[in-house]
Amino acid sequence: LYGLISLGLNFQMGSTDMTNFASAAFFGMGAYTSALLSTKLGISPWLGLPAGTVAAVLLGYLIGLPTLKTRGYYLSLVTIALQSVFTLLIINTDWVGGPNGVAGIPAFSIGSFSFRDPIKVFGLALPYQVNYFYLASALLILGAYAASRLHVSRVGLAWNAIGEDETAAICQGINPTISKLQAFCIGAGFAGAAGSIYAHYLSFIGPEDFDFLKSLIVICMVILGGMDNVTGVVVGASLLTLIDEKLRDLIESAIERKKR
């Protein structure tokens, strides 16, 4: 899931040289949209997934349209403010759960098989997380393929031209505002799709899942893997996720030993 978000952010940071500190807001938009559709309206998570993606794209369009005319540090400051506004909006809006979040989010299912049921293979029961691993992996492969095709397309070349020299790109007939908006919206869609799966995987989401710290983590993943590099971004996301989990285990083990 982090790999998918990082691929979306790479369109902005790696291709068009836009530092976006609001990726967690798009991640949260997809998660909350899918979660609320499922819990309040009883809509299937399979329909919530594209709905969350579209909602994130619309948020990217609404945010990007008035802000992408700014450059450099000004754009970074604007996205920091927008990320803070998104978090505060969730906390202070009761019908989306407020600070208590959204609980009881249903899992994905195929027929009578729920993704929270373990998979039995040769008499062995694999944990239910395997179901979401395969789902997220399939989405990541699809996203990586789309990203690699975009990078060598006319759109991707326009993004690279803007990233290298925006003035020269304008002289070549490229509209930087439209191109940046495309990168912003597509990247938001990637994050929204990841957020939808995240919500149904955990069955509970809250404002702390989509705060400014999450955006910083995703930015570090893109930088670590190498910007404007599809494979590197996925590797960077994998490394930071594994390191974070392993360090958490070490900390918990150290706390337990100290208590003893």
PDB file of C-alpha atoms in Angstrom:
ATOM      1  CA  LEU A   1       0.000   0.000   0.000  1.00  0.00           C
ATOM      2  CA  TYR A   2       2.827   2.402   0.797  1.00  0.00           C
ATOM      3  CA  GLY A   3       4.410   1.451  -2.519  1.00  0.00           C
ATOM      4  CA  LEU A   4       1.223   2.462  -4.319  1.00  0.00           C
ATOM      5  CA  ILE A   5       1.070   5.826  -2.526  1.00  0.00           C
ATOM      6  CA  SER A   6       4.760   6.411  -3.258  1.00  0.00           C
ATOM      7  CA  LEU A   7       4.224   5.715  -6.960  1.00  0.00           C
ATOM      8  CA  GLY A   8       1.548   8.408  -7.008  1.00  0.00           C
ATOM      9  CA  LEU A   9       3.733  10.904  -5.165  1.00  0.00           C
ATOM     10  CA  ASN A  10       6.593  10.131  -7.544  1.00  0.00           C
ATOM     11  CA  PHE A  11       4.606  11.676 -10.404  1.00  0.00           C
ATOM     12  CA  GLN A  12       4.813  14.945  -8.506  1.00  0.00           C
ATOM     13  CA  MET A  13       8.204  14.853  -6.772  1.00  0.00           C
ATOM     14  CA  GLY A  14      10.153  12.790  -9.289  1.00  0.00           C
ATOM     15  CA  SER A  15       8.663  13.901 -12.592  1.00  0.00           C
ATOM     16  CA  THR A  16       7.443  17.483 -12.195  1.00  0.00           C
ATOM     17  CA  ASP A  17       9.609  18.515  -9.224  1.00  0.00           C
ATOM     18  CA  MET A  18       6.662  19.367  -6.957  1.00  0.00           C
ATOM     19  CA  THR A  19       7.102  18.611  -3.256  1.00  0.00           C
ATOM     20  CA  ASN A  20       3.687  17.575  -1.976  1.00  0.00           C
ATOM     21  CA  PHE A  21       3.229  17.258   1.783  1.00  0.00           C
ATOM     22  CA  ALA A  22      -0.458  16.336   1.515  1.00  0.00           C
ATOM     23  CA  SER A  23      -0.263  12.746   0.237  1.00  0.00           C
ATOM     24  CA  ALA A  24      -1.748  11.465   3.507  1.00  0.00           C
ATOM     25  CA  ALA A  25      -4.810  13.653   2.890  1.00  0.00           C
ATOM     26  CA  PHE A  26      -5.521  11.840  -0.393  1.00  0.00           C
ATOM     27  CA  PHE A  27      -4.794   8.534   1.336  1.00  0.00           C
ATOM     28  CA  GLY A  28      -7.333   9.456   4.012  1.00  0.00           C
ATOM     29  CA  MET A  29      -9.883  10.685   1.473  1.00  0.00           C
ATOM     30  CA  GLY A  30      -9.955   7.287  -0.192  1.00  0.00           C
ATOM     31  CA  ALA A  31     -10.123   5.481   3.141  1.00  0.00           C
ATOM     32  CA  TYR A  32     -12.913   7.593   4.625  1.00  0.00           C
ATOM     33  CA  THR A  33     -14.982   7.575   1.427  1.00  0.00           C
ATOM     34  CA  SER A  34     -14.934   3.796   1.122  1.00  0.00           C
ATOM     35  CA  ALA A  35     -15.409   3.270   4.859  1.00  0.00           C
ATOM     36  CA  LEU A  36     -18.402   5.608   5.132  1.00  0.00           C
ATOM     37  CA  LEU A  37     -20.066   4.182   2.032  1.00  0.00           C
ATOM     38  CA  SER A  38     -19.768   0.694   3.515  1.00  0.00           C
ATOM     39  CA  THR A  39     -20.762   1.462   7.106  1.00  0.00           C
ATOM     40  CA  LYS A  40     -23.487   4.052   6.554  1.00  0.00           C
ATOM     41  CA  LEU A  41     -24.961   3.033   3.188  1.00  0.00           C
ATOM     42  CA  GLY A  42     -24.106  -0.659   3.069  1.00  0.00           C
ATOM     43  CA  ILE A  43     -22.281  -0.353  -0.259  1.00  0.00           C
ATOM     44  CA  SER A  44     -19.907  -3.179  -1.185  1.00  0.00           C
ATOM     45  CA  PRO A  45     -16.196  -2.500  -0.583  1.00  0.00           C
ATOM     46  CA  TRP A  46     -15.577  -3.461  -4.218  1.00  0.00           C
ATOM     47  CA  LEU A  47     -17.624  -0.405  -5.185  1.00  0.00           C
ATOM     48  CA  GLY A  48     -16.073   1.644  -2.404  1.00  0.00           C
ATOM     49  CA  LEU A  49     -12.614   1.074  -3.907  1.00  0.00           C
ATOM     50  CA  PRO A  50     -13.271   2.983  -7.168  1.00  0.00           C
ATOM     51  CA  ALA A  51     -15.420   5.499  -5.268  1.00  0.00           C
ATOM     52  CA  GLY A  52     -12.534   6.249  -2.898  1.00  0.00           C
ATOM     53  CA  THR A  53     -10.173   6.581  -5.847  1.00  0.00           C
ATOM     54  CA  VAL A  54     -12.487   9.035  -7.627  1.00  0.00           C
ATOM     55  CA  ALA A  55     -13.020  11.032  -4.409  1.00  0.00           C
ATOM     56  CA  ALA A  56      -9.253  11.389  -3.964  1.00  0.00           C
ATOM     57  CA  VAL A  57      -8.877  12.517  -7.586  1.00  0.00           C
ATOM     58  CA  LEU A  58     -11.599  15.146  -7.086  1.00  0.00           C
ATOM     59  CA  LEU A  59      -9.878  16.364  -3.925  1.00  0.00           C
ATOM     60  CA  GLY A  60      -6.614  16.563  -5.852  1.00  0.00           C
ATOM     61  CA  TYR A  61      -8.332  18.606  -8.543  1.00  0.00           C
ATOM     62  CA  LEU A  62      -9.951  20.987  -6.051  1.00  0.00           C
ATOM     63  CA  ILE A  63      -6.670  21.451  -4.185  1.00  0.00           C
ATOM     64  CA  GLY A  64      -4.445  21.563  -7.242  1.00  0.00           C
ATOM     65  CA  LEU A  65      -6.428  23.967  -9.387  1.00  0.00           C
ATOM     66  CA  PRO A  66      -5.852  27.059  -7.219  1.00  0.00           C
ATOM     67  CA  THR A  67      -2.433  26.105  -5.818  1.00  0.00           C
ATOM     68  CA  LEU A  68      -0.339  24.671  -8.657  1.00  0.00           C
ATOM     69  CA  LYS A  69       0.452  28.102 -10.059  1.00  0.00           C
ATOM     70  CA  THR A  70       2.784  28.491  -7.096  1.00  0.00           C
ATOM     71  CA  ARG A  71       6.350  27.169  -7.269  1.00  0.00           C
ATOM     72  CA  GLY A  72       9.075  25.784  -5.046  1.00  0.00           C
ATOM     73  CA  TYR A  73       8.784  26.437  -1.349  1.00  0.00           C
ATOM     74  CA  TYR A  74       5.464  28.220  -1.753  1.00  0.00           C
ATOM     75  CA  LEU A  75       3.822  25.053  -3.103  1.00  0.00           C
ATOM     76  CA  SER A  76       5.316  23.034  -0.249  1.00  0.00           C
ATOM     77  CA  LEU A  77       3.912  25.457   2.327  1.00  0.00           C
ATOM     78  CA  VAL A  78       0.479  25.348   0.716  1.00  0.00           C
ATOM     79  CA  THR A  79       0.372  21.538   0.778  1.00  0.00           C
ATOM     80  CA  ILE A  80       1.493  21.505   4.431  1.00  0.00           C
ATOM     81  CA  ALA A  81      -1.413  23.817   5.257  1.00  0.00           C
ATOM     82  CA  LEU A  82      -3.860  21.674   3.279  1.00  0.00           C
ATOM     83  CA  GLN A  83      -2.705  18.520   5.064  1.00  0.00           C
ATOM     84  CA  SER A  84      -3.268  20.212   8.427  1.00  0.00           C
ATOM     85  CA  VAL A  85      -6.701  21.432   7.350  1.00  0.00           C
ATOM     86  CA  PHE A  86      -7.701  17.920   6.260  1.00  0.00           C
ATOM     87  CA  THR A  87      -6.714  16.417   9.616  1.00  0.00           C
ATOM     88  CA  LEU A  88      -8.526  19.142  11.574  1.00  0.00           C
ATOM     89  CA  LEU A  89     -11.600  18.759   9.378  1.00  0.00           C
ATOM     90  CA  ILE A  90     -11.827  15.040  10.162  1.00  0.00           C
ATOM     91  CA  ILE A  91     -11.390  15.614  13.883  1.00  0.00           C
ATOM     92  CA  ASN A  92     -14.098  18.295  14.024  1.00  0.00           C
ATOM     93  CA  THR A  93     -16.695  16.626  11.774  1.00  0.00           C
ATOM     94  CA  ASP A  94     -19.010  14.363  13.782  1.00  0.00           C
ATOM     95  CA  TRP A  95     -20.660  12.534  10.872  1.00  0.00           C
ATOM     96  CA  VAL A  96     -17.300  11.076   9.787  1.00  0.00           C
ATOM     97  CA  GLY A  97     -16.585   9.894  13.332  1.00  0.00           C
ATOM     98  CA  GLY A  98     -14.651  12.903  14.599  1.00  0.00           C
ATOM     99  CA  PRO A  99     -11.683  12.038  16.819  1.00  0.00           C
ATOM    100  CA  ASN A 100     -13.179   8.577  17.460  1.00  0.00           C
ATOM    101  CA  GLY A 101     -12.776   7.511  13.837  1.00  0.00           C
ATOM    102  CA  VAL A 102     -14.860   4.969  11.933  1.00  0.00           C
ATOM    103  CA  ALA A 103     -15.237   1.458  13.340  1.00  0.00           C
ATOM    104  CA  GLY A 104     -16.840  -1.730  12.090  1.00  0.00           C
ATOM    105  CA  ILE A 105     -15.683  -1.350   8.478  1.00  0.00           C
ATOM    106  CA  PRO A 106     -16.591  -4.547   6.589  1.00  0.00           C
ATOM    107  CA  ALA A 107     -13.976  -6.620   4.817  1.00  0.00           C
ATOM    108  CA  PHE A 108     -13.753  -7.364   1.134  1.00  0.00           C
ATOM    109  CA  SER A 109     -15.492 -10.589   0.199  1.00  0.00           C
ATOM    110  CA  ILE A 110     -15.956 -12.871  -2.778  1.00  0.00           C
ATOM    111  CA  GLY A 111     -19.256 -14.703  -2.522  1.00  0.00           C
ATOM    112  CA  SER A 112     -19.400 -16.257   0.942  1.00  0.00           C
ATOM    113  CA  PHE A 113     -15.639 -15.958   1.462  1.00  0.00           C
ATOM    114  CA  SER A 114     -14.593 -12.983   3.558  1.00  0.00           C
ATOM    115  CA  PHE A 115     -11.095 -11.563   3.347  1.00  0.00           C
ATOM    116  CA  ARG A 116     -10.973 -11.833   7.152  1.00  0.00           C
ATOM    117  CA  ASP A 117     -11.202 -15.605   6.921  1.00  0.00           C
ATOM    118  CA  PRO A 118      -7.942 -17.591   6.883  1.00  0.00           C
ATOM    119  CA  ILE A 119      -6.863 -19.440   3.754  1.00  0.00           C
ATOM    120  CA  LYS A 120      -6.433 -23.201   4.169  1.00  0.00           C
ATOM    121  CA  VAL A 121      -3.697 -24.745   2.030  1.00  0.00           C
ATOM    122  CA  PHE A 122      -2.831 -28.445   2.441  1.00  0.00           C
ATOM    123  CA  GLY A 123      -4.357 -28.447   5.903  1.00  0.00           C
ATOM    124  CA  LEU A 124      -2.513 -25.309   6.999  1.00  0.00           C
ATOM    125  CA  ALA A 125      -4.472 -22.164   7.910  1.00  0.00           C
ATOM    126  CA  LEU A 126      -2.723 -19.043   6.619  1.00  0.00           C
ATOM    127  CA  PRO A 127      -3.596 -15.761   8.411  1.00  0.00           C
ATOM    128  CA  TYR A 128      -6.239 -13.565   6.820  1.00  0.00           C
ATOM    129  CA  GLN A 129      -3.626 -10.872   6.124  1.00  0.00           C
ATOM    130  CA  VAL A 130      -2.516 -13.016   3.167  1.00  0.00           C
ATOM    131  CA  ASN A 131      -5.782 -12.156   1.381  1.00  0.00           C
ATOM    132  CA  TYR A 132      -5.047  -8.444   1.578  1.00  0.00           C
ATOM    133  CA  PHE A 133      -1.422  -9.023   0.656  1.00  0.00           C
ATOM    134  CA  TYR A 134      -2.495 -10.558  -2.646  1.00  0.00           C
ATOM    135  CA  LEU A 135      -5.070  -7.818  -3.259  1.00  0.00           C
ATOM    136  CA  ALA A 136      -2.621  -5.015  -2.509  1.00  0.00           C
ATOM    137  CA  SER A 137       0.106  -6.728  -4.554  1.00  0.00           C
ATOM    138  CA  ALA A 138      -2.193  -7.003  -7.567  1.00  0.00           C
ATOM    139  CA  LEU A 139      -3.052  -3.328  -7.283  1.00  0.00           C
ATOM    140  CA  LEU A 140       0.631  -2.414  -6.880  1.00  0.00           C
ATOM    141  CA  ILE A 141       1.602  -4.381 -10.008  1.00  0.00           C
ATOM    142  CA  LEU A 142      -1.167  -2.656 -11.946  1.00  0.00           C
ATOM    143  CA  GLY A 143      -0.084   0.739 -10.589  1.00  0.00           C
ATOM    144  CA  ALA A 144       3.597   0.100 -11.376  1.00  0.00           C
ATOM    145  CA  TYR A 145       2.726  -0.903 -14.941  1.00  0.00           C
ATOM    146  CA  ALA A 146       0.593   2.214 -15.399  1.00  0.00           C
ATOM    147  CA  ALA A 147       3.352   4.382 -13.907  1.00  0.00           C
ATOM    148  CA  SER A 148       6.026   2.907 -16.182  1.00  0.00           C
ATOM    149  CA  ARG A 149       3.838   3.507 -19.240  1.00  0.00           C
ATOM    150  CA  LEU A 150       3.090   7.066 -18.151  1.00  0.00           C
ATOM    151  CA  HIS A 151       6.769   7.871 -17.683  1.00  0.00           C
ATOM    152  CA  VAL A 152       7.555   7.110 -21.334  1.00  0.00           C
ATOM    153  CA  SER A 153       4.371   8.650 -22.711  1.00  0.00           C
ATOM    154  CA  ARG A 154       3.882  12.170 -24.026  1.00  0.00           C
ATOM    155  CA  VAL A 155       2.388  13.136 -20.657  1.00  0.00           C
ATOM    156  CA  GLY A 156       5.419  11.804 -18.772  1.00  0.00           C
ATOM    157  CA  LEU A 157       7.834  13.585 -21.076  1.00  0.00           C
ATOM    158  CA  ALA A 158       5.949  16.826 -20.473  1.00  0.00           C
ATOM    159  CA  TRP A 159       6.256  16.261 -16.718  1.00  0.00           C
ATOM    160  CA  ASN A 160      10.005  15.717 -17.027  1.00  0.00           C
ATOM    161  CA  ALA A 161      10.376  18.824 -19.169  1.00  0.00           C
ATOM    162  CA  ILE A 162       8.607  20.900 -16.507  1.00  0.00           C
ATOM    163  CA  GLY A 163      10.774  19.372 -13.794  1.00  0.00           C
ATOM    164  CA  GLU A 164      13.976  20.184 -15.673  1.00  0.00           C
ATOM    165  CA  ASP A 165      13.107  23.722 -16.784  1.00  0.00           C
ATOM    166  CA  GLU A 166       9.567  25.048 -16.630  1.00  0.00           C
ATOM    167  CA  THR A 167      10.346  28.117 -18.737  1.00  0.00           C
ATOM    168  CA  ALA A 168      11.826  25.977 -21.520  1.00  0.00           C
ATOM    169  CA  ALA A 169       8.803  23.672 -21.327  1.00  0.00           C
ATOM    170  CA  ILE A 170       6.460  26.627 -21.809  1.00  0.00           C
ATOM    171  CA  CYS A 171       8.468  27.682 -24.855  1.00  0.00           C
ATOM    172  CA  GLN A 172       7.899  24.192 -26.290  1.00  0.00           C
ATOM    173  CA  GLY A 173       4.136  24.628 -26.022  1.00  0.00           C
ATOM    174  CA  ILE A 174       3.573  22.727 -22.745  1.00  0.00           C
ATOM    175  CA  ASN A 175       0.934  24.107 -20.392  1.00  0.00           C
ATOM    176  CA  PRO A 176       2.560  23.654 -16.958  1.00  0.00           C
ATOM    177  CA  THR A 177      -0.638  24.193 -14.968  1.00  0.00           C
ATOM    178  CA  ILE A 178      -2.559  21.473 -16.817  1.00  0.00           C
ATOM    179  CA  SER A 179       0.395  19.058 -16.737  1.00  0.00           C
ATOM    180  CA  LYS A 180       0.972  19.611 -13.023  1.00  0.00           C
ATOM    181  CA  LEU A 181      -2.741  19.169 -12.360  1.00  0.00           C
ATOM    182  CA  GLN A 182      -2.643  15.842 -14.204  1.00  0.00           C
ATOM    183  CA  ALA A 183       0.273  14.673 -12.057  1.00  0.00           C
ATOM    184  CA  PHE A 184      -1.496  15.861  -8.919  1.00  0.00           C
ATOM    185  CA  CYS A 185      -4.800  14.120  -9.726  1.00  0.00           C
ATOM    186  CA  ILE A 186      -3.275  10.835 -10.903  1.00  0.00           C
ATOM    187  CA  GLY A 187      -1.055  10.693  -7.830  1.00  0.00           C
ATOM    188  CA  ALA A 188      -4.072  11.409  -5.628  1.00  0.00           C
ATOM    189  CA  GLY A 189      -5.949   8.538  -7.302  1.00  0.00           C
ATOM    190  CA  PHE A 190      -3.146   6.097  -6.460  1.00  0.00           C
ATOM    191  CA  ALA A 191      -3.240   7.205  -2.812  1.00  0.00           C
ATOM    192  CA  GLY A 192      -7.056   7.018  -2.703  1.00  0.00           C
ATOM    193  CA  ALA A 193      -7.067   3.408  -3.960  1.00  0.00           C
ATOM    194  CA  ALA A 194      -4.500   2.456  -1.301  1.00  0.00           C
ATOM    195  CA  GLY A 195      -6.580   4.201   1.367  1.00  0.00           C
ATOM    196  CA  SER A 196      -9.684   2.237   0.442  1.00  0.00           C
ATOM    197  CA  ILE A 197      -7.925  -1.115   0.884  1.00  0.00           C
ATOM    198  CA  TYR A 198      -6.302   0.144   4.091  1.00  0.00           C
ATOM    199  CA  ALA A 199      -9.666   0.971   5.647  1.00  0.00           C
ATOM    200  CA  HIS A 200     -11.234  -2.422   4.913  1.00  0.00           C
ATOM    201  CA  TYR A 201      -8.084  -4.218   5.993  1.00  0.00           C
ATOM    202  CA  LEU A 202      -7.916  -2.635   9.457  1.00  0.00           C
ATOM    203  CA  SER A 203     -11.728  -2.344   9.960  1.00  0.00           C
ATOM    204  CA  PHE A 204     -11.036   0.886  11.911  1.00  0.00           C
ATOM    205  CA  ILE A 205      -9.577   4.212  10.817  1.00  0.00           C
ATOM    206  CA  GLY A 206      -8.991   7.458  12.683  1.00  0.00           C
ATOM    207  CA  PRO A 207      -7.442  10.903  12.116  1.00  0.00           C
ATOM    208  CA  GLU A 208      -4.052   9.748  13.400  1.00  0.00           C
ATOM    209  CA  ASP A 209      -3.776   7.340  10.460  1.00  0.00           C
ATOM    210  CA  PHE A 210      -3.636  10.227   7.977  1.00  0.00           C
ATOM    211  CA  ASP A 211      -1.695  12.949   9.717  1.00  0.00           C
ATOM    212  CA  PHE A 212       1.305  14.994   8.600  1.00  0.00           C
ATOM    213  CA  LEU A 213       3.747  12.343   9.819  1.00  0.00           C
ATOM    214  CA  LYS A 214       2.351   9.875   7.254  1.00  0.00           C
ATOM    215  CA  SER A 215       3.049  12.357   4.469  1.00  0.00           C
ATOM    216  CA  LEU A 216       6.645  12.760   5.658  1.00  0.00           C
ATOM    217  CA  ILE A 217       7.123   8.979   5.690  1.00  0.00           C
ATOM    218  CA  VAL A 218       5.909   8.662   2.095  1.00  0.00           C
ATOM    219  CA  ILE A 219       8.212  11.487   0.988  1.00  0.00           C
ATOM    220  CA  CYS A 220      11.152   9.667   2.603  1.00  0.00           C
ATOM    221  CA  MET A 221      10.180   6.494   0.731  1.00  0.00           C
ATOM    222  CA  VAL A 222      10.259   8.299  -2.620  1.00  0.00           C
ATOM    223  CA  ILE A 223      13.612   9.952  -1.870  1.00  0.00           C
ATOM    224  CA  LEU A 224      15.188   6.747  -0.542  1.00  0.00           C
ATOM    225  CA  GLY A 225      14.224   4.699  -3.588  1.00  0.00           C
ATOM    226  CA  GLY A 226      15.259   7.339  -6.085  1.00  0.00           C
ATOM    227  CA  MET A 227      12.899   9.886  -7.561  1.00  0.00           C
ATOM    228  CA  ASP A 228      11.510   9.344 -11.057  1.00  0.00           C
ATOM    229  CA  ASN A 229      12.289   5.635 -10.776  1.00  0.00           C
ATOM    230  CA  VAL A 230       9.328   3.246 -10.591  1.00  0.00           C
ATOM    231  CA  THR A 231      11.258   0.241  -9.301  1.00  0.00           C
ATOM    232  CA  GLY A 232      13.311   2.307  -6.870  1.00  0.00           C
ATOM    233  CA  VAL A 233      10.242   3.936  -5.350  1.00  0.00           C
ATOM    234  CA  VAL A 234       8.655   0.545  -4.644  1.00  0.00           C
ATOM    235  CA  VAL A 235      11.915  -0.720  -3.131  1.00  0.00           C
ATOM    236  CA  GLY A 236      12.209   2.405  -0.973  1.00  0.00           C
ATOM    237  CA  ALA A 237       8.661   1.961   0.300  1.00  0.00           C
ATOM    238  CA  SER A 238       9.331  -1.698   1.095  1.00  0.00           C
ATOM    239  CA  LEU A 239      12.557  -0.961   2.964  1.00  0.00           C
ATOM    240  CA  LEU A 240      11.151   1.821   5.132  1.00  0.00           C
ATOM    241  CA  THR A 241       8.013  -0.183   5.937  1.00  0.00           C
ATOM    242  CA  LEU A 242      10.033  -3.238   6.996  1.00  0.00           C
ATOM    243  CA  ILE A 243      12.512  -1.174   9.005  1.00  0.00           C
ATOM    244  CA  ASP A 244       9.660   0.590  10.805  1.00  0.00           C
ATOM    245  CA  GLU A 245       7.977  -2.711  11.710  1.00  0.00           C
ATOM    246  CA  LYS A 246      11.204  -4.352  12.877  1.00  0.00           C
ATOM    247  CA  LEU A 247      12.193  -1.369  15.006  1.00  0.00           C
ATOM    248  CA  ARG A 248       8.736  -1.399  16.580  1.00  0.00           C
ATOM    249  CA  ASP A 249       9.204  -5.069  17.506  1.00  0.00           C
ATOM    250  CA  LEU A 250      12.611  -4.309  19.027  1.00  0.00           C
ATOM    251  CA  ILE A 251      11.194  -1.438  21.082  1.00  0.00           C
ATOM    252  CA  GLU A 252       8.326  -3.585  22.357  1.00  0.00           C
ATOM    253  CA  SER A 253      10.752  -6.374  23.269  1.00  0.00           C
ATOM    254  CA  ALA A 254      12.998  -3.917  25.110  1.00  0.00           C
ATOM    255  CA  ILE A 255      10.023  -2.554  27.063  1.00  0.00           C
ATOM    256  CA  GLU A 256       8.959  -6.070  28.050  1.00  0.00           C
ATOM    257  CA  ARG A 257      12.472  -6.925  29.253  1.00  0.00           C
ATOM    258  CA  LYS A 258      12.611  -3.710  31.262  1.00  0.00           C
ATOM    259  CA  LYS A 259       9.303  -4.533  32.958  1.00  0.00           C
ATOM    260  CA  ARG A 260      10.599  -7.963  33.930  1.00  0.00           C
TER     261      ARG A 260
END
